[in-house]
Amino acid sequence: MKIYTKTGDEGMTALFGGTRVHKHHIRIQSYGTVDELNSWLGLLRDQHIAKEYKELLMKIQENLFTVGAILATDPEKAILKSGKERLNIPKIGASDISLLETEMDTMDEALPAMTHFVLPGGHPTVSYCHIARTVCRRAERMACLLHENEPFDALVLAYLNRLSDYLFVLSRKLSQDLKAEEIKWIPEKKD
């Protein structure tokens, strides 16, 4: 099987189910940004970080493939003529969101209280985590716009929202683990 099909050479692509749309369609922007996020998480997972972070990041990456599949499915073709769902895969569930919340709570217990915004950086691994966080926020914004026009399972939106929160807490925990300075943003007061 060849990787190139030439069917997208004129700026169109197919959704799961066969519907053809422009490559700039919000649905493509949505799952493309999720794909970008997944790649950043792969880079973060490749860093020298604790095994438990790597394992959870891999689980998150698998969930993001599910999110991408959901976003790539034309809602009008989500149900087959047989009545079965086109996507025959486990969906994002409340337990996936709860897992992120539990992990955040555990990390938060070991971190100093936040009193100010934190400037991204301090160590390359921490910076990769912040980049992943901001790409996650963009994926969430794109998915929200898509959901507004072509609704899909709202748990996907909740998952992306919680994931960006998780990545923020993880960036703080990585700063602590790597003994990187966490620089607070303290704006100067105007006279």
PDB file of C-alpha atoms in Angstrom:
ATOM      1  CA  MET A   1       0.000   0.000   0.000  1.00  0.00           C
ATOM      2  CA  LYS A   2       1.381   3.403  -0.937  1.00  0.00           C
ATOM      3  CA  ILE A   3       1.216   6.199   1.624  1.00  0.00           C
ATOM      4  CA  TYR A   4       0.293   8.789  -0.992  1.00  0.00           C
ATOM      5  CA  THR A   5      -3.053   8.707  -2.747  1.00  0.00           C
ATOM      6  CA  LYS A   6      -2.968  12.019  -4.641  1.00  0.00           C
ATOM      7  CA  THR A   7      -6.643  12.516  -3.719  1.00  0.00           C
ATOM      8  CA  GLY A   8      -5.779  15.573  -1.614  1.00  0.00           C
ATOM      9  CA  ASP A   9      -3.703  17.368  -4.204  1.00  0.00           C
ATOM     10  CA  GLU A  10      -6.410  19.968  -4.810  1.00  0.00           C
ATOM     11  CA  GLY A  11      -7.041  20.844  -1.164  1.00  0.00           C
ATOM     12  CA  MET A  12      -9.765  18.331  -0.313  1.00  0.00           C
ATOM     13  CA  THR A  13      -9.672  15.332   2.009  1.00  0.00           C
ATOM     14  CA  ALA A  14     -12.028  12.588   3.155  1.00  0.00           C
ATOM     15  CA  LEU A  15     -13.588  12.256   6.579  1.00  0.00           C
ATOM     16  CA  PHE A  16     -14.182   8.877   8.178  1.00  0.00           C
ATOM     17  CA  GLY A  17     -17.212   7.743   6.221  1.00  0.00           C
ATOM     18  CA  GLY A  18     -16.067   9.190   2.906  1.00  0.00           C
ATOM     19  CA  THR A  19     -17.422  12.745   2.951  1.00  0.00           C
ATOM     20  CA  ARG A  20     -15.026  15.083   1.127  1.00  0.00           C
ATOM     21  CA  VAL A  21     -14.254  18.479   2.706  1.00  0.00           C
ATOM     22  CA  HIS A  22     -11.701  21.248   2.257  1.00  0.00           C
ATOM     23  CA  LYS A  23      -8.497  20.745   4.229  1.00  0.00           C
ATOM     24  CA  HIS A  24      -9.155  24.024   6.030  1.00  0.00           C
ATOM     25  CA  HIS A  25     -12.571  22.804   7.276  1.00  0.00           C
ATOM     26  CA  ILE A  26     -12.973  23.247  11.041  1.00  0.00           C
ATOM     27  CA  ARG A  27     -13.311  19.464  11.425  1.00  0.00           C
ATOM     28  CA  ILE A  28      -9.893  18.973   9.806  1.00  0.00           C
ATOM     29  CA  GLN A  29      -8.437  21.827  11.883  1.00  0.00           C
ATOM     30  CA  SER A  30      -9.811  20.141  15.010  1.00  0.00           C
ATOM     31  CA  TYR A  31      -8.438  16.661  14.544  1.00  0.00           C
ATOM     32  CA  GLY A  32      -5.256  18.008  12.948  1.00  0.00           C
ATOM     33  CA  THR A  33      -4.554  20.025  16.088  1.00  0.00           C
ATOM     34  CA  VAL A  34      -5.233  16.942  18.221  1.00  0.00           C
ATOM     35  CA  ASP A  35      -2.691  15.105  16.054  1.00  0.00           C
ATOM     36  CA  GLU A  36      -0.176  17.919  16.618  1.00  0.00           C
ATOM     37  CA  LEU A  37      -0.811  17.685  20.367  1.00  0.00           C
ATOM     38  CA  ASN A  38      -0.234  13.947  20.241  1.00  0.00           C
ATOM     39  CA  SER A  39       3.150  14.514  18.600  1.00  0.00           C
ATOM     40  CA  TRP A  40       4.190  17.023  21.290  1.00  0.00           C
ATOM     41  CA  LEU A  41       3.167  14.506  23.950  1.00  0.00           C
ATOM     42  CA  GLY A  42       5.359  11.930  22.213  1.00  0.00           C
ATOM     43  CA  LEU A  43       8.290  14.333  22.453  1.00  0.00           C
ATOM     44  CA  LEU A  44       7.523  14.971  26.116  1.00  0.00           C
ATOM     45  CA  ARG A  45       7.310  11.216  26.757  1.00  0.00           C
ATOM     46  CA  ASP A  46      10.745  10.803  25.145  1.00  0.00           C
ATOM     47  CA  GLN A  47      12.329  13.007  27.824  1.00  0.00           C
ATOM     48  CA  HIS A  48      13.997  11.772  31.004  1.00  0.00           C
ATOM     49  CA  ILE A  49      10.893  11.822  33.179  1.00  0.00           C
ATOM     50  CA  ALA A  50       9.414   9.405  35.704  1.00  0.00           C
ATOM     51  CA  LYS A  51       8.046   6.122  34.392  1.00  0.00           C
ATOM     52  CA  GLU A  52       4.549   6.859  35.751  1.00  0.00           C
ATOM     53  CA  TYR A  53       4.396  10.079  33.705  1.00  0.00           C
ATOM     54  CA  LYS A  54       5.497   8.205  30.587  1.00  0.00           C
ATOM     55  CA  GLU A  55       2.841   5.538  31.126  1.00  0.00           C
ATOM     56  CA  LEU A  56       0.046   8.054  31.605  1.00  0.00           C
ATOM     57  CA  LEU A  57       1.225  10.097  28.613  1.00  0.00           C
ATOM     58  CA  MET A  58       1.028   6.950  26.472  1.00  0.00           C
ATOM     59  CA  LYS A  59      -2.532   6.330  27.696  1.00  0.00           C
ATOM     60  CA  ILE A  60      -3.365   9.965  26.879  1.00  0.00           C
ATOM     61  CA  GLN A  61      -1.866   9.551  23.402  1.00  0.00           C
ATOM     62  CA  GLU A  62      -4.084   6.515  22.832  1.00  0.00           C
ATOM     63  CA  ASN A  63      -7.103   8.539  23.996  1.00  0.00           C
ATOM     64  CA  LEU A  64      -6.153  11.312  21.588  1.00  0.00           C
ATOM     65  CA  PHE A  65      -6.342   8.836  18.709  1.00  0.00           C
ATOM     66  CA  THR A  66      -9.898   8.124  19.866  1.00  0.00           C
ATOM     67  CA  VAL A  67     -10.622  11.865  20.048  1.00  0.00           C
ATOM     68  CA  GLY A  68      -9.199  12.297  16.551  1.00  0.00           C
ATOM     69  CA  ALA A  69     -11.377   9.487  15.202  1.00  0.00           C
ATOM     70  CA  ILE A  70     -14.481  11.028  16.771  1.00  0.00           C
ATOM     71  CA  LEU A  71     -13.645  14.430  15.306  1.00  0.00           C
ATOM     72  CA  ALA A  72     -12.859  12.908  11.891  1.00  0.00           C
ATOM     73  CA  THR A  73     -16.254  11.219  11.610  1.00  0.00           C
ATOM     74  CA  ASP A  74     -18.996  12.892   9.610  1.00  0.00           C
ATOM     75  CA  PRO A  75     -21.964  12.967  12.026  1.00  0.00           C
ATOM     76  CA  GLU A  76     -24.309  12.168   9.146  1.00  0.00           C
ATOM     77  CA  LYS A  77     -22.366   8.948   8.549  1.00  0.00           C
ATOM     78  CA  ALA A  78     -21.657   8.029  12.176  1.00  0.00           C
ATOM     79  CA  ILE A  79     -24.346   5.318  12.115  1.00  0.00           C
ATOM     80  CA  LEU A  80     -24.119   2.584   9.496  1.00  0.00           C
ATOM     81  CA  LYS A  81     -27.158   1.277   7.591  1.00  0.00           C
ATOM     82  CA  SER A  82     -27.064  -1.728   9.929  1.00  0.00           C
ATOM     83  CA  GLY A  83     -27.682   0.642  12.851  1.00  0.00           C
ATOM     84  CA  LYS A  84     -24.217   0.090  14.326  1.00  0.00           C
ATOM     85  CA  GLU A  85     -21.802   2.915  15.040  1.00  0.00           C
ATOM     86  CA  ARG A  86     -19.147   3.486  12.393  1.00  0.00           C
ATOM     87  CA  LEU A  87     -16.536   3.903  15.148  1.00  0.00           C
ATOM     88  CA  ASN A  88     -16.257   0.484  16.726  1.00  0.00           C
ATOM     89  CA  ILE A  89     -13.797   1.640  19.397  1.00  0.00           C
ATOM     90  CA  PRO A  90     -14.053   2.555  23.094  1.00  0.00           C
ATOM     91  CA  LYS A  91     -15.093   6.196  23.460  1.00  0.00           C
ATOM     92  CA  ILE A  92     -13.798   8.817  25.864  1.00  0.00           C
ATOM     93  CA  GLY A  93     -15.530   8.226  29.178  1.00  0.00           C
ATOM     94  CA  ALA A  94     -15.954   9.927  32.515  1.00  0.00           C
ATOM     95  CA  SER A  95     -13.273   7.582  33.912  1.00  0.00           C
ATOM     96  CA  ASP A  96     -10.707   9.053  31.478  1.00  0.00           C
ATOM     97  CA  ILE A  97     -11.483  12.513  32.844  1.00  0.00           C
ATOM     98  CA  SER A  98     -11.442  11.282  36.454  1.00  0.00           C
ATOM     99  CA  LEU A  99      -8.016   9.740  35.921  1.00  0.00           C
ATOM    100  CA  LEU A 100      -6.607  13.125  34.897  1.00  0.00           C
ATOM    101  CA  GLU A 101      -8.244  14.784  37.897  1.00  0.00           C
ATOM    102  CA  THR A 102      -6.847  12.169  40.289  1.00  0.00           C
ATOM    103  CA  GLU A 103      -3.358  12.558  38.847  1.00  0.00           C
ATOM    104  CA  MET A 104      -3.598  16.352  39.148  1.00  0.00           C
ATOM    105  CA  ASP A 105      -4.723  16.107  42.759  1.00  0.00           C
ATOM    106  CA  THR A 106      -1.815  13.780  43.587  1.00  0.00           C
ATOM    107  CA  MET A 107       0.757  16.072  41.959  1.00  0.00           C
ATOM    108  CA  ASP A 108      -0.810  19.177  43.509  1.00  0.00           C
ATOM    109  CA  GLU A 109      -0.314  17.758  47.019  1.00  0.00           C
ATOM    110  CA  ALA A 110       3.461  17.776  46.440  1.00  0.00           C
ATOM    111  CA  LEU A 111       3.592  21.290  44.938  1.00  0.00           C
ATOM    112  CA  PRO A 112       3.769  24.670  46.641  1.00  0.00           C
ATOM    113  CA  ALA A 113       0.559  26.675  46.427  1.00  0.00           C
ATOM    114  CA  MET A 114       0.239  28.861  43.351  1.00  0.00           C
ATOM    115  CA  THR A 115       0.244  32.553  44.159  1.00  0.00           C
ATOM    116  CA  HIS A 116       1.026  33.975  40.693  1.00  0.00           C
ATOM    117  CA  PHE A 117       1.020  33.017  37.053  1.00  0.00           C
ATOM    118  CA  VAL A 118       4.120  31.078  36.041  1.00  0.00           C
ATOM    119  CA  LEU A 119       6.305  31.945  33.054  1.00  0.00           C
ATOM    120  CA  PRO A 120       6.732  28.892  30.806  1.00  0.00           C
ATOM    121  CA  GLY A 121      10.281  27.549  30.775  1.00  0.00           C
ATOM    122  CA  GLY A 122      13.054  26.723  33.202  1.00  0.00           C
ATOM    123  CA  HIS A 123      14.063  23.453  31.546  1.00  0.00           C
ATOM    124  CA  PRO A 124      13.543  22.060  28.010  1.00  0.00           C
ATOM    125  CA  THR A 125      11.309  19.253  29.316  1.00  0.00           C
ATOM    126  CA  VAL A 126       9.131  21.764  31.167  1.00  0.00           C
ATOM    127  CA  SER A 127       8.959  23.891  28.027  1.00  0.00           C
ATOM    128  CA  TYR A 128       7.815  20.905  25.944  1.00  0.00           C
ATOM    129  CA  CYS A 129       5.063  20.341  28.475  1.00  0.00           C
ATOM    130  CA  HIS A 130       3.962  23.984  28.233  1.00  0.00           C
ATOM    131  CA  ILE A 131       3.931  23.794  24.441  1.00  0.00           C
ATOM    132  CA  ALA A 132       1.771  20.671  24.653  1.00  0.00           C
ATOM    133  CA  ARG A 133      -0.537  22.534  27.064  1.00  0.00           C
ATOM    134  CA  THR A 134      -0.999  25.458  24.678  1.00  0.00           C
ATOM    135  CA  VAL A 135      -1.547  23.173  21.675  1.00  0.00           C
ATOM    136  CA  CYS A 136      -4.131  21.335  23.782  1.00  0.00           C
ATOM    137  CA  ARG A 137      -5.907  24.647  24.452  1.00  0.00           C
ATOM    138  CA  ARG A 138      -5.927  25.354  20.708  1.00  0.00           C
ATOM    139  CA  ALA A 139      -7.321  21.878  20.015  1.00  0.00           C
ATOM    140  CA  GLU A 140     -10.015  22.580  22.591  1.00  0.00           C
ATOM    141  CA  ARG A 141     -10.900  25.924  20.968  1.00  0.00           C
ATOM    142  CA  MET A 142     -11.142  24.296  17.537  1.00  0.00           C
ATOM    143  CA  ALA A 143     -13.225  21.426  18.893  1.00  0.00           C
ATOM    144  CA  CYS A 144     -15.557  23.882  20.666  1.00  0.00           C
ATOM    145  CA  LEU A 145     -16.165  25.708  17.402  1.00  0.00           C
ATOM    146  CA  LEU A 146     -16.833  22.426  15.628  1.00  0.00           C
ATOM    147  CA  HIS A 147     -19.143  21.270  18.433  1.00  0.00           C
ATOM    148  CA  GLU A 148     -21.094  24.521  18.188  1.00  0.00           C
ATOM    149  CA  ASN A 149     -21.829  23.817  14.517  1.00  0.00           C
ATOM    150  CA  GLU A 150     -21.805  20.001  14.377  1.00  0.00           C
ATOM    151  CA  PRO A 151     -22.282  18.560  17.888  1.00  0.00           C
ATOM    152  CA  PHE A 152     -20.474  15.411  19.029  1.00  0.00           C
ATOM    153  CA  ASP A 153     -19.995  13.744  22.423  1.00  0.00           C
ATOM    154  CA  ALA A 154     -19.430  16.576  24.915  1.00  0.00           C
ATOM    155  CA  LEU A 155     -17.099  14.341  26.968  1.00  0.00           C
ATOM    156  CA  VAL A 156     -14.506  14.984  24.251  1.00  0.00           C
ATOM    157  CA  LEU A 157     -14.587  18.702  25.084  1.00  0.00           C
ATOM    158  CA  ALA A 158     -14.379  17.983  28.811  1.00  0.00           C
ATOM    159  CA  TYR A 159     -11.425  15.643  28.203  1.00  0.00           C
ATOM    160  CA  LEU A 160      -9.492  18.257  26.226  1.00  0.00           C
ATOM    161  CA  ASN A 161     -10.230  20.865  28.874  1.00  0.00           C
ATOM    162  CA  ARG A 162      -9.046  18.631  31.701  1.00  0.00           C
ATOM    163  CA  LEU A 163      -6.018  17.514  29.701  1.00  0.00           C
ATOM    164  CA  SER A 164      -4.758  21.086  29.343  1.00  0.00           C
ATOM    165  CA  ASP A 165      -5.168  21.508  33.120  1.00  0.00           C
ATOM    166  CA  TYR A 166      -3.283  18.247  33.670  1.00  0.00           C
ATOM    167  CA  LEU A 167      -0.439  19.420  31.430  1.00  0.00           C
ATOM    168  CA  PHE A 168      -0.158  22.650  33.424  1.00  0.00           C
ATOM    169  CA  VAL A 169       0.085  20.776  36.728  1.00  0.00           C
ATOM    170  CA  LEU A 170       2.513  18.303  35.147  1.00  0.00           C
ATOM    171  CA  SER A 171       4.707  21.208  33.975  1.00  0.00           C
ATOM    172  CA  ARG A 172       4.875  22.452  37.560  1.00  0.00           C
ATOM    173  CA  LYS A 173       5.642  18.955  38.884  1.00  0.00           C
ATOM    174  CA  LEU A 174       8.333  18.470  36.253  1.00  0.00           C
ATOM    175  CA  SER A 175       9.869  21.799  37.305  1.00  0.00           C
ATOM    176  CA  GLN A 176       9.998  20.481  40.850  1.00  0.00           C
ATOM    177  CA  ASP A 177      11.350  17.050  39.838  1.00  0.00           C
ATOM    178  CA  LEU A 178      14.025  18.580  37.596  1.00  0.00           C
ATOM    179  CA  LYS A 179      14.890  21.264  40.162  1.00  0.00           C
ATOM    180  CA  ALA A 180      14.129  23.927  37.573  1.00  0.00           C
ATOM    181  CA  GLU A 181      13.343  27.424  38.726  1.00  0.00           C
ATOM    182  CA  GLU A 182       9.662  28.263  38.490  1.00  0.00           C
ATOM    183  CA  ILE A 183       9.538  31.950  37.618  1.00  0.00           C
ATOM    184  CA  LYS A 184       6.460  33.793  38.811  1.00  0.00           C
ATOM    185  CA  TRP A 185       4.990  36.531  36.665  1.00  0.00           C
ATOM    186  CA  ILE A 186       4.784  39.573  38.886  1.00  0.00           C
ATOM    187  CA  PRO A 187       3.796  42.597  36.838  1.00  0.00           C
ATOM    188  CA  GLU A 188       5.332  45.914  37.791  1.00  0.00           C
ATOM    189  CA  LYS A 189       2.960  48.347  39.439  1.00  0.00           C
ATOM    190  CA  LYS A 190       2.202  51.563  37.575  1.00  0.00           C
ATOM    191  CA  ASP A 191       2.891  54.763  39.429  1.00  0.00           C
TER     192      ASP A 191
END
